[in-house]
Short mmCIF file of C-alpha atoms in Angstrom, two decimals:
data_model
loop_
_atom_site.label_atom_id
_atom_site.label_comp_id
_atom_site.label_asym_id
_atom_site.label_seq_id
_atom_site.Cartn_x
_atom_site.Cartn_y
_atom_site.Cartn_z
CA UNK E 1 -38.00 47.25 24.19
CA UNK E 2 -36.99 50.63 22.41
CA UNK E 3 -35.43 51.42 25.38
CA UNK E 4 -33.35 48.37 25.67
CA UNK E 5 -32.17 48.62 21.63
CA UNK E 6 -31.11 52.23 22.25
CA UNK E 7 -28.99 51.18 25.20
CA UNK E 8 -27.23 47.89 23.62
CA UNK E 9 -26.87 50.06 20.36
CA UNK E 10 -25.06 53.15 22.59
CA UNK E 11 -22.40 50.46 23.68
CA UNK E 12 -22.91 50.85 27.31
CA UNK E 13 -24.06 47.01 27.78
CA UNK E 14 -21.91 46.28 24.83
CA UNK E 15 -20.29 42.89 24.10
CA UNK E 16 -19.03 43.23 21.18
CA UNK E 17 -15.74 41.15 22.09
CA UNK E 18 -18.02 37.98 22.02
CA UNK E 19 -17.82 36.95 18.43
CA UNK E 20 -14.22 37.38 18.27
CA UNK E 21 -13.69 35.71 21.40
CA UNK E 22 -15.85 32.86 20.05
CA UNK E 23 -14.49 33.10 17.05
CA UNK E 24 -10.92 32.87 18.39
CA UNK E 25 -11.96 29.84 20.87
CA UNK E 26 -12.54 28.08 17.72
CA UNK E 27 -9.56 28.73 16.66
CA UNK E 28 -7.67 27.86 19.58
CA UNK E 29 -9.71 24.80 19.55
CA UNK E 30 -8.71 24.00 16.13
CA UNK E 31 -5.06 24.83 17.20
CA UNK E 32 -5.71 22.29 20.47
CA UNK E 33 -6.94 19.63 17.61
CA UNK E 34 -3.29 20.74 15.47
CA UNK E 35 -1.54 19.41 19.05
CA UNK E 36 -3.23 16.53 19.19
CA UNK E 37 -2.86 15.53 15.97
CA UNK E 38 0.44 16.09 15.95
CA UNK E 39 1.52 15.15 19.24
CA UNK E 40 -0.03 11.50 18.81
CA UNK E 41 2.08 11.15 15.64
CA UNK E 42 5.98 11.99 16.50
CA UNK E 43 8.37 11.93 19.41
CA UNK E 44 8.43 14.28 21.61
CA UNK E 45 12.16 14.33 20.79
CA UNK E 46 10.92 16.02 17.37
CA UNK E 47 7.98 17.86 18.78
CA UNK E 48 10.31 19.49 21.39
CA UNK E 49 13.12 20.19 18.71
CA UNK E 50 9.97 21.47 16.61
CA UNK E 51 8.14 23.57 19.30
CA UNK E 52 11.61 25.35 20.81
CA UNK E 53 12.21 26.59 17.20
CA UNK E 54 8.31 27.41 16.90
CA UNK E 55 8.77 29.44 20.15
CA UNK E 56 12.25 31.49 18.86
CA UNK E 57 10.04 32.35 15.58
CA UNK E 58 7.30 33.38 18.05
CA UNK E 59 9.37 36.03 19.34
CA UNK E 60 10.40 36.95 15.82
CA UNK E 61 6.95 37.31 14.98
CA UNK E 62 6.20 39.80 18.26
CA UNK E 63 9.44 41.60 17.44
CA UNK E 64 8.10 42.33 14.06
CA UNK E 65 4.28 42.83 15.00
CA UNK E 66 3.35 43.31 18.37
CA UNK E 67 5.05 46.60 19.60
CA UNK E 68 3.71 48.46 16.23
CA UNK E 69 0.11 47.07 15.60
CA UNK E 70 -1.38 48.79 18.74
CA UNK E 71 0.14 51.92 16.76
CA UNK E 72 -1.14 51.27 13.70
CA UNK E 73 -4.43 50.77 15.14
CA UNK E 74 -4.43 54.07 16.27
CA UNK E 75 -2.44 55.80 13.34
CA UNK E 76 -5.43 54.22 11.75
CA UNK E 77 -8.60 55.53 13.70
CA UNK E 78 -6.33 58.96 13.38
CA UNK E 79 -6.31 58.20 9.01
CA UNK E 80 -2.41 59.13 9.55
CA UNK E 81 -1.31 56.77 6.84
CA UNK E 82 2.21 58.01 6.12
CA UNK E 83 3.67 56.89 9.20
CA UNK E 84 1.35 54.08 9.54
CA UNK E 85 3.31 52.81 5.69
CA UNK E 86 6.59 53.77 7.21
CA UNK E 87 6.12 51.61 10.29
CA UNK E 88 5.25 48.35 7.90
CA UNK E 89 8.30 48.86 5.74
CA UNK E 90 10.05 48.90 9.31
CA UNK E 91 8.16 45.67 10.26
CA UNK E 92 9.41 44.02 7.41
CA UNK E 93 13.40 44.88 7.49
CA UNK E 94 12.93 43.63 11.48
CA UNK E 95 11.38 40.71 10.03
CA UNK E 96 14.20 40.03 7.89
CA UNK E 97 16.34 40.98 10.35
CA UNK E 98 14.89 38.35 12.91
CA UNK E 99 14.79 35.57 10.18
CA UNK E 100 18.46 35.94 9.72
CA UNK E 101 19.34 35.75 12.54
CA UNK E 102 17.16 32.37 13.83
CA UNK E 103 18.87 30.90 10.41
CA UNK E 104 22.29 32.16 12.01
CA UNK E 105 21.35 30.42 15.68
CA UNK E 106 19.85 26.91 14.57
CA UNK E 107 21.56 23.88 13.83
CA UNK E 108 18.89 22.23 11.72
CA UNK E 109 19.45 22.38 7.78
CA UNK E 110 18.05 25.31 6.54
CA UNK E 111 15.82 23.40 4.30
CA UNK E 112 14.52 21.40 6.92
CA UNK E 113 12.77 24.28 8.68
CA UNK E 114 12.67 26.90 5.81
CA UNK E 115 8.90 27.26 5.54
CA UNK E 116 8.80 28.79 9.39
CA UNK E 117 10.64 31.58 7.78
CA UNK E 118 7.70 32.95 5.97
CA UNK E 119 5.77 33.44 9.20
CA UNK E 120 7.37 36.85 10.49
CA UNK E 121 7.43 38.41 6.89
CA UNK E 122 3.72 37.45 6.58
CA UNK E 123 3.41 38.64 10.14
CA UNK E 124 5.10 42.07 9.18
CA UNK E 125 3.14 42.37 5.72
CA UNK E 126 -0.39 41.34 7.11
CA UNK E 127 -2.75 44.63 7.30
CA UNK E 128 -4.73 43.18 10.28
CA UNK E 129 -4.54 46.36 11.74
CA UNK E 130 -6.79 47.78 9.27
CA UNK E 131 -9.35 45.45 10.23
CA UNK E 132 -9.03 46.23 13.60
CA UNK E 133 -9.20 49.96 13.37
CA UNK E 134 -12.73 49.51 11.88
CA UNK E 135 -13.11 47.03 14.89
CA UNK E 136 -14.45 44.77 12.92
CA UNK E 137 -14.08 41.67 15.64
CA UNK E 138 -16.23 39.66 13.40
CA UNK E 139 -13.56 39.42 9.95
CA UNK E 140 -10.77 39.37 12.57
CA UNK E 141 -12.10 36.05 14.35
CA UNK E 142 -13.11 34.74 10.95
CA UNK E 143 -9.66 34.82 9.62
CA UNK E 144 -8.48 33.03 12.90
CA UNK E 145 -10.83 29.93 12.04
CA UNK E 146 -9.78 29.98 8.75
CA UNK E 147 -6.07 29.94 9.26
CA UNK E 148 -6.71 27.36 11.83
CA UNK E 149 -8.99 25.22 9.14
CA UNK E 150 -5.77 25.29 7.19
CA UNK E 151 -3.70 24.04 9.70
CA UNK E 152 -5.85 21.26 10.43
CA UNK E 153 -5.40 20.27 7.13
CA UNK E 154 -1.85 20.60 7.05
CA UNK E 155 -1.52 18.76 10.36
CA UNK E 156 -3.50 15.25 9.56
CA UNK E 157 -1.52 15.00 6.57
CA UNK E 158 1.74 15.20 8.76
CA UNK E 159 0.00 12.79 11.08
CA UNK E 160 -0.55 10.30 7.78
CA UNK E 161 3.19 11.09 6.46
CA UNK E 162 4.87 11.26 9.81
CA UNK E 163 7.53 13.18 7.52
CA UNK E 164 9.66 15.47 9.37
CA UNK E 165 8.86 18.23 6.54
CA UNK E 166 5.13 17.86 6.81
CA UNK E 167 5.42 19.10 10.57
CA UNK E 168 7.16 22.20 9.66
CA UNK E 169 4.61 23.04 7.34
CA UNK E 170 1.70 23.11 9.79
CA UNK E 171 2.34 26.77 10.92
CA UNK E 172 3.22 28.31 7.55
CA UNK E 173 -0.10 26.78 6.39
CA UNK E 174 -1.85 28.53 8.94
CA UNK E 175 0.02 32.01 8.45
CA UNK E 176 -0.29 32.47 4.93
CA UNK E 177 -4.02 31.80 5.10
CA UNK E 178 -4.86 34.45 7.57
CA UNK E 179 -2.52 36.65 5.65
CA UNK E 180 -4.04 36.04 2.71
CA UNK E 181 -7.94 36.30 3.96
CA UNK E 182 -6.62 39.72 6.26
CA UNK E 183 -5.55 40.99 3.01
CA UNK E 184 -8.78 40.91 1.15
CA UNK E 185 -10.91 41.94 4.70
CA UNK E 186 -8.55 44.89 5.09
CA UNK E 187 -9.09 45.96 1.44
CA UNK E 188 -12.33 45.04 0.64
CA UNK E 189 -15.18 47.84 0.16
CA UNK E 190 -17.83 48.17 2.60
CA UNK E 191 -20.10 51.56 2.01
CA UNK E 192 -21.48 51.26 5.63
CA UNK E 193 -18.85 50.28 7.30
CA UNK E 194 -15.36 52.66 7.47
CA UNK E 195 -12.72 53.71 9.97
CA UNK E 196 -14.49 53.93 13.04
CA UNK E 197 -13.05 57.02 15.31
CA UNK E 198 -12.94 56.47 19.12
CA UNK E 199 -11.69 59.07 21.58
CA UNK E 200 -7.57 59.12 21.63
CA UNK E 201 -5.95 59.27 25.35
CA UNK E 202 -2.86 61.94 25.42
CA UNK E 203 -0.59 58.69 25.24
CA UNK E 204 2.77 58.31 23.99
CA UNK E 205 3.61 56.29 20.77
CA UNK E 206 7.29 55.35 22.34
CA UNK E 207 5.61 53.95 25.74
CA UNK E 208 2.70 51.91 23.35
CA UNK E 209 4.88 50.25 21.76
CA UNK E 210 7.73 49.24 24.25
CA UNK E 211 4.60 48.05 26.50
CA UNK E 212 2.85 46.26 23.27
CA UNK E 213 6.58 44.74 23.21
CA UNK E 214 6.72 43.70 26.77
CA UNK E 215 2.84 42.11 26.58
CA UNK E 216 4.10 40.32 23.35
CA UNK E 217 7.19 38.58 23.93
CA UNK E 218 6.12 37.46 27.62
CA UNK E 219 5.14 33.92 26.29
CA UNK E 220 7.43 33.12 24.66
CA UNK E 221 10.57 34.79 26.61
CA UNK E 222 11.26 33.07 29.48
CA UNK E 223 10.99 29.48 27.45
CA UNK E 224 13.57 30.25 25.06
CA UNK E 225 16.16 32.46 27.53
CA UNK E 226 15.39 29.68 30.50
CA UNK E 227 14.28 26.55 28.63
CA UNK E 228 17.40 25.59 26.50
CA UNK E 229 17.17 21.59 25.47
CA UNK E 230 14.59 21.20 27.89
CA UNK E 231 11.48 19.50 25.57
CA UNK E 232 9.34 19.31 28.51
CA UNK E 233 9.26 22.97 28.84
CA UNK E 234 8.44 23.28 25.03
CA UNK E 235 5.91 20.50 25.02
CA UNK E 236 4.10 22.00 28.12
CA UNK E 237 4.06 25.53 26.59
CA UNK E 238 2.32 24.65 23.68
CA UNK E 239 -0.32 24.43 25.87
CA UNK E 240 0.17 27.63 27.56
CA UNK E 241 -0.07 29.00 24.58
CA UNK E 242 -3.61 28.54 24.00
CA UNK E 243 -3.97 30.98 26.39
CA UNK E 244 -1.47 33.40 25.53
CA UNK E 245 -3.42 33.43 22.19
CA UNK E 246 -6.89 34.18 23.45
CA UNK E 247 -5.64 36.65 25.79
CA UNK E 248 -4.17 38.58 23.18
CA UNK E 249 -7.67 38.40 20.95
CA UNK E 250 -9.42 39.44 24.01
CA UNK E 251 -6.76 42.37 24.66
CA UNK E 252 -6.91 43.81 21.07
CA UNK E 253 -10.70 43.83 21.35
CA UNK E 254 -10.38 45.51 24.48
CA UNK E 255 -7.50 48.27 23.21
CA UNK E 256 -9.47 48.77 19.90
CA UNK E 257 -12.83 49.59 21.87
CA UNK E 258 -10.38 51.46 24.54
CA UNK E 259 -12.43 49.37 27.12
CA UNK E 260 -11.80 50.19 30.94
CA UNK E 261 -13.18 49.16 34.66
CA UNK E 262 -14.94 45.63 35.70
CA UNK E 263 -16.04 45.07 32.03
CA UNK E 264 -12.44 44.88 30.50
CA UNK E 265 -11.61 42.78 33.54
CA UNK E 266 -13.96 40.22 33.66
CA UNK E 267 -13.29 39.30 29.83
CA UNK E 268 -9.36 38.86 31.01
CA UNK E 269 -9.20 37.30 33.86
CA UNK E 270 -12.42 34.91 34.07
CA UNK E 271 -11.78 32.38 30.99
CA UNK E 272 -7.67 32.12 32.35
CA UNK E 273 -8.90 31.49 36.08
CA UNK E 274 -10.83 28.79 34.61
CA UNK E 275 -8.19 27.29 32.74
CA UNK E 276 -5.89 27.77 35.38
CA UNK E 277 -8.11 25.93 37.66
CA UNK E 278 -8.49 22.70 35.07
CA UNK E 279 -4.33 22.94 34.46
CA UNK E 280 -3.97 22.70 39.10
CA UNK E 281 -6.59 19.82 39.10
CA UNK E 282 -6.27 17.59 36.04
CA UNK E 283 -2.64 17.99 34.44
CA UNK E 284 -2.28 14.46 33.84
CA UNK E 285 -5.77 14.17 31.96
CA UNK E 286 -4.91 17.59 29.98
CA UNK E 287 -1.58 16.15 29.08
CA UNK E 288 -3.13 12.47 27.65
CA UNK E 289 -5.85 14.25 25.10
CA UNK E 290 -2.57 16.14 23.77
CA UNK E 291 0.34 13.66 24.01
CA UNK E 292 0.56 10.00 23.51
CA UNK E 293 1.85 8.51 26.96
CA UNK E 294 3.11 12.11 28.52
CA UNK E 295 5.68 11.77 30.64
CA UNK E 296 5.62 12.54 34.52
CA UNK E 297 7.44 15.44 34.45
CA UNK E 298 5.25 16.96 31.19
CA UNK E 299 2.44 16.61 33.88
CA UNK E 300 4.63 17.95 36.73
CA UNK E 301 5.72 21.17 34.93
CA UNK E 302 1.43 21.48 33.59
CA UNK E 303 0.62 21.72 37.37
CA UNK E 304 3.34 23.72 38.53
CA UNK E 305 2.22 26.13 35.40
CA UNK E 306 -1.25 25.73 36.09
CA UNK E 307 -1.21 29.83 37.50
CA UNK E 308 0.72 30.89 34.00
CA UNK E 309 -2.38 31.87 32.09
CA UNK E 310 -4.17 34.04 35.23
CA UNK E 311 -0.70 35.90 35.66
CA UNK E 312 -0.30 36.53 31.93
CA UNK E 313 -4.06 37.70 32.04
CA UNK E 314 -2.96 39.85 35.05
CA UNK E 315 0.38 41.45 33.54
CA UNK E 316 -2.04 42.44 30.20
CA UNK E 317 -5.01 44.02 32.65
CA UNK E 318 -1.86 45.82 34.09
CA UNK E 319 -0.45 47.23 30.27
CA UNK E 320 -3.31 47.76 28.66
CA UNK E 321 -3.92 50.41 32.20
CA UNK E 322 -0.81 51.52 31.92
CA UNK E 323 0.99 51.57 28.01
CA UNK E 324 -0.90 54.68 26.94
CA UNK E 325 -0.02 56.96 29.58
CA UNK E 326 2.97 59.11 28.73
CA UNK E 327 4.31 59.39 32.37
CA UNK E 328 5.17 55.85 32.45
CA UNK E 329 6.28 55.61 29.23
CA UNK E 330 9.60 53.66 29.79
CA UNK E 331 7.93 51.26 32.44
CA UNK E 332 7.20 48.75 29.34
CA UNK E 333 11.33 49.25 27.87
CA UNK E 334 12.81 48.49 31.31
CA UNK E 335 10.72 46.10 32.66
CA UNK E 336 11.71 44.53 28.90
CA UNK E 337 15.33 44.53 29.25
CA UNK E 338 14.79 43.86 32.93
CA UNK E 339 13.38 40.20 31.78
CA UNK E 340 16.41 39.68 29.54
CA UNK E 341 19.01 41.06 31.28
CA UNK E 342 18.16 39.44 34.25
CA UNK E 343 17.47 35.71 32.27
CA UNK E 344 21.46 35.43 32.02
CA UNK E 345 22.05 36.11 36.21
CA UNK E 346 19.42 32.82 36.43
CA UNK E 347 20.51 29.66 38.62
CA UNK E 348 20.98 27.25 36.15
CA UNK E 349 18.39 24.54 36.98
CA UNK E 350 18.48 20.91 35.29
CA UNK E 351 14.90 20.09 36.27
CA UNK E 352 12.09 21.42 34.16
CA UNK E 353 9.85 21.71 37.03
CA UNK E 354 12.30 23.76 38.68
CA UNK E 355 12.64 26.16 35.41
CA UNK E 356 8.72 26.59 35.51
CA UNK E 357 8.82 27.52 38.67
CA UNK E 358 11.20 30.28 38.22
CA UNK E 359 8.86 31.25 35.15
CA UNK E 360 6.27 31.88 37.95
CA UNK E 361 8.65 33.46 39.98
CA UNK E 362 9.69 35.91 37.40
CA UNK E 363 5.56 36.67 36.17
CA UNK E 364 4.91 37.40 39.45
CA UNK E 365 7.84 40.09 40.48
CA UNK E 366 6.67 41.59 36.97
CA UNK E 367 3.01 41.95 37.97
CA UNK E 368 4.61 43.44 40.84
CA UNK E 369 5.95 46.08 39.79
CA UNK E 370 3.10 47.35 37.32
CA UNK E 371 0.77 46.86 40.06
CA UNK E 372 2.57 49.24 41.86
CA UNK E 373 3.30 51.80 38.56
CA UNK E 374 -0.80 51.52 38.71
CA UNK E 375 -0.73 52.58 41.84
CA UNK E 376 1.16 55.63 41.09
CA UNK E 377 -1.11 56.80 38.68
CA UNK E 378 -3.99 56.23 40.81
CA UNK E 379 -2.24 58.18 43.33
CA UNK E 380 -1.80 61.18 41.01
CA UNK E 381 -5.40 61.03 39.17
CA UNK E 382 -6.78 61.57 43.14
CA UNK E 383 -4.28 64.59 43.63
CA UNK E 384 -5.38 65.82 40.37
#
């Protein structure tokens, strides 16, 4: 038995992502019970209007947070603070930046959707990073359920009100509250419990965060450049999205812990190959617990999708491999500006199955060509 303690408590039979992947299940649940909610109560004419802007402040929110928190994480573990305060300021001017210009792109009355503003300047403020650098999984899942709790809230009154406002305060609801709870975790005093110091890789900070970029706008991307007025799209992603989410709990768990081999593997790829499966077989029953009377082509563009969340899981095993290495540290930028470039030389399609299909299409050329970047390392770590 001493035996067995010493070996769980050296980490090498360590699974310390479970609570926060529980914890973040619960949250995705709660975000699943948000969709129902919500989607039993308006059109999909307003939930697709709703969810397309939802998705453009998504990428708002990974422009502002996602490239850098990987870095802070590390600046963190390295107690470099000066540049880790430099990089939030930064956050917040792109932030303000991306706000404008999603108030400069939408038609809707600015106060009609002004609340959804406050999510990437709570994204760019919130010292979650902090609480990950201490890899404490447990606060970090916690103040998922409770932002999630919030939205719940949030959402049955906007089921009771069916008041366009209501709906676009769902989101904010849930922001601010994890803000607000990641503020006081990130701050709070713990005498056994401080920075915790893992073993740094000879990365590059430039190649983290254009891959951190890359991994963070990929679900949301291709919906918005591809997607246009097409509500199906939107409606169907919101699903997607559930995965997207967990992924990226799992994959900050896995960076924090700088996690490698079969372990960091199974935790990606298993729960999405489940999901994946349940999205091929039962689209149409999916698509009825979230949506009152879904349409055929909802359930067409769920099963065509249905190998979205094992590809996403796929192109994050494939960055979290690569994104630290510094000889492939402008494989994240261009394959990046590769995905938007390329958006605008599309065929314009008018069916939404045929856009999710070229979704696929695109995912998998990407996986393509980091599968074969991690081939080139592997190449060179044998020569080595």
């Amino acid at each position: 038995m001493d035996r067995l303690q010493a070996i769980i408590k050296s980490g090498h039979y360590s699974l310390y992502p479970l609570w926060l992947i529980g914890a973040n299940m619960v949250a995705r649940i709660g975000g699943m019970v948000i969709l129902v909610l919500i989607g039993h109560a308006y059109s999909q004419a307003d939930l697709g209007t709703y969810f397309q802007l939802l998705a453009m402040i998504g990428l708002a929110v990974t422009a502002t947070q996602a490239g850098s928190g990987p870095l802070l994480v590390r600046l963190a573990q390295r107690r470099t603070f000066r540049p880790a305060l430099f990089i939030v300021v930064l956050r917040l001017l792109i932030a303000m930046i991306a706000s404008a210009l999603i108030t400069l792109t939408t038609s809707l009355p600015f106060g009609h959707y002004w609340p959804l503003i406050l999510i990437p300047l709570a994204a760019a403020l919130s010292p979650d990073w902090l609480i990950a650098a201490k890899t404490r999984f447990s606060r970090l899942g916690l103040t998922a359920v409770t932002g999630q709790a919030c939205g719940i809230v949030a959402a049955l009154w906007a089921s009771m009100t069916h008041a366009p406002s209501a709906l676009y305060l769902i989101a904010p609801a849930i922001s601010l509250a994890s803000f607000a709870l990641a503020t006081m975790f990130a701050f709070e005093r713990s005498p056994t419990r401080s920075l915790e110091t893992v073993p740094t890789k000879n990365g590059d900070a430039f190649g983290l965060v254009g891959f951190t970029l890359l991994a963070g706008f990929l679900p949301n991307l291709d919906f918005v450049l591809l997607g246009a007025e097409h509500h199906q799209l939107f409606l169907a992603q919101r699903i997607f999205l559930f995965c997207a989410g967990l992924i990226a709990a799992i994959a900050s768990a896995l960076f924090a812990k700088q996690q490698t081999g079969r372990l960091r593997d199974v935790w990606l790829l298993m729960p999405m190959a489940f999901v994946s499966g349940l999205l091929f077989f039962f689209p149409g029953a999916l698509a009825k617990i979230v949506y009152h009377d879904p349409s055929n082509d909802l359930i067409s563009v769920l099963q065509i999708g249905a190998v979205w969340p094992i590809m996403l899981a796929l192109c994050t095993r494939q960055i979290l491999i690569l994104q630290e290495t510094s000889a492939f540290r402008w494989v994240g930028w261009l394959c990046l500006a590769l995905m938007i470039i390329s958006a605008f030389g599309m065929p314009i399609f008018t069916a939404s199955t045929d856009i999710m299909a070229l979704i696929v299409f695109r995912m998998t050329c990407l996986i393509l060509i980091l599968v074969a970047c991690q081939k080139v390392l592997t190449k060179r770590q044998v020569m080595a």
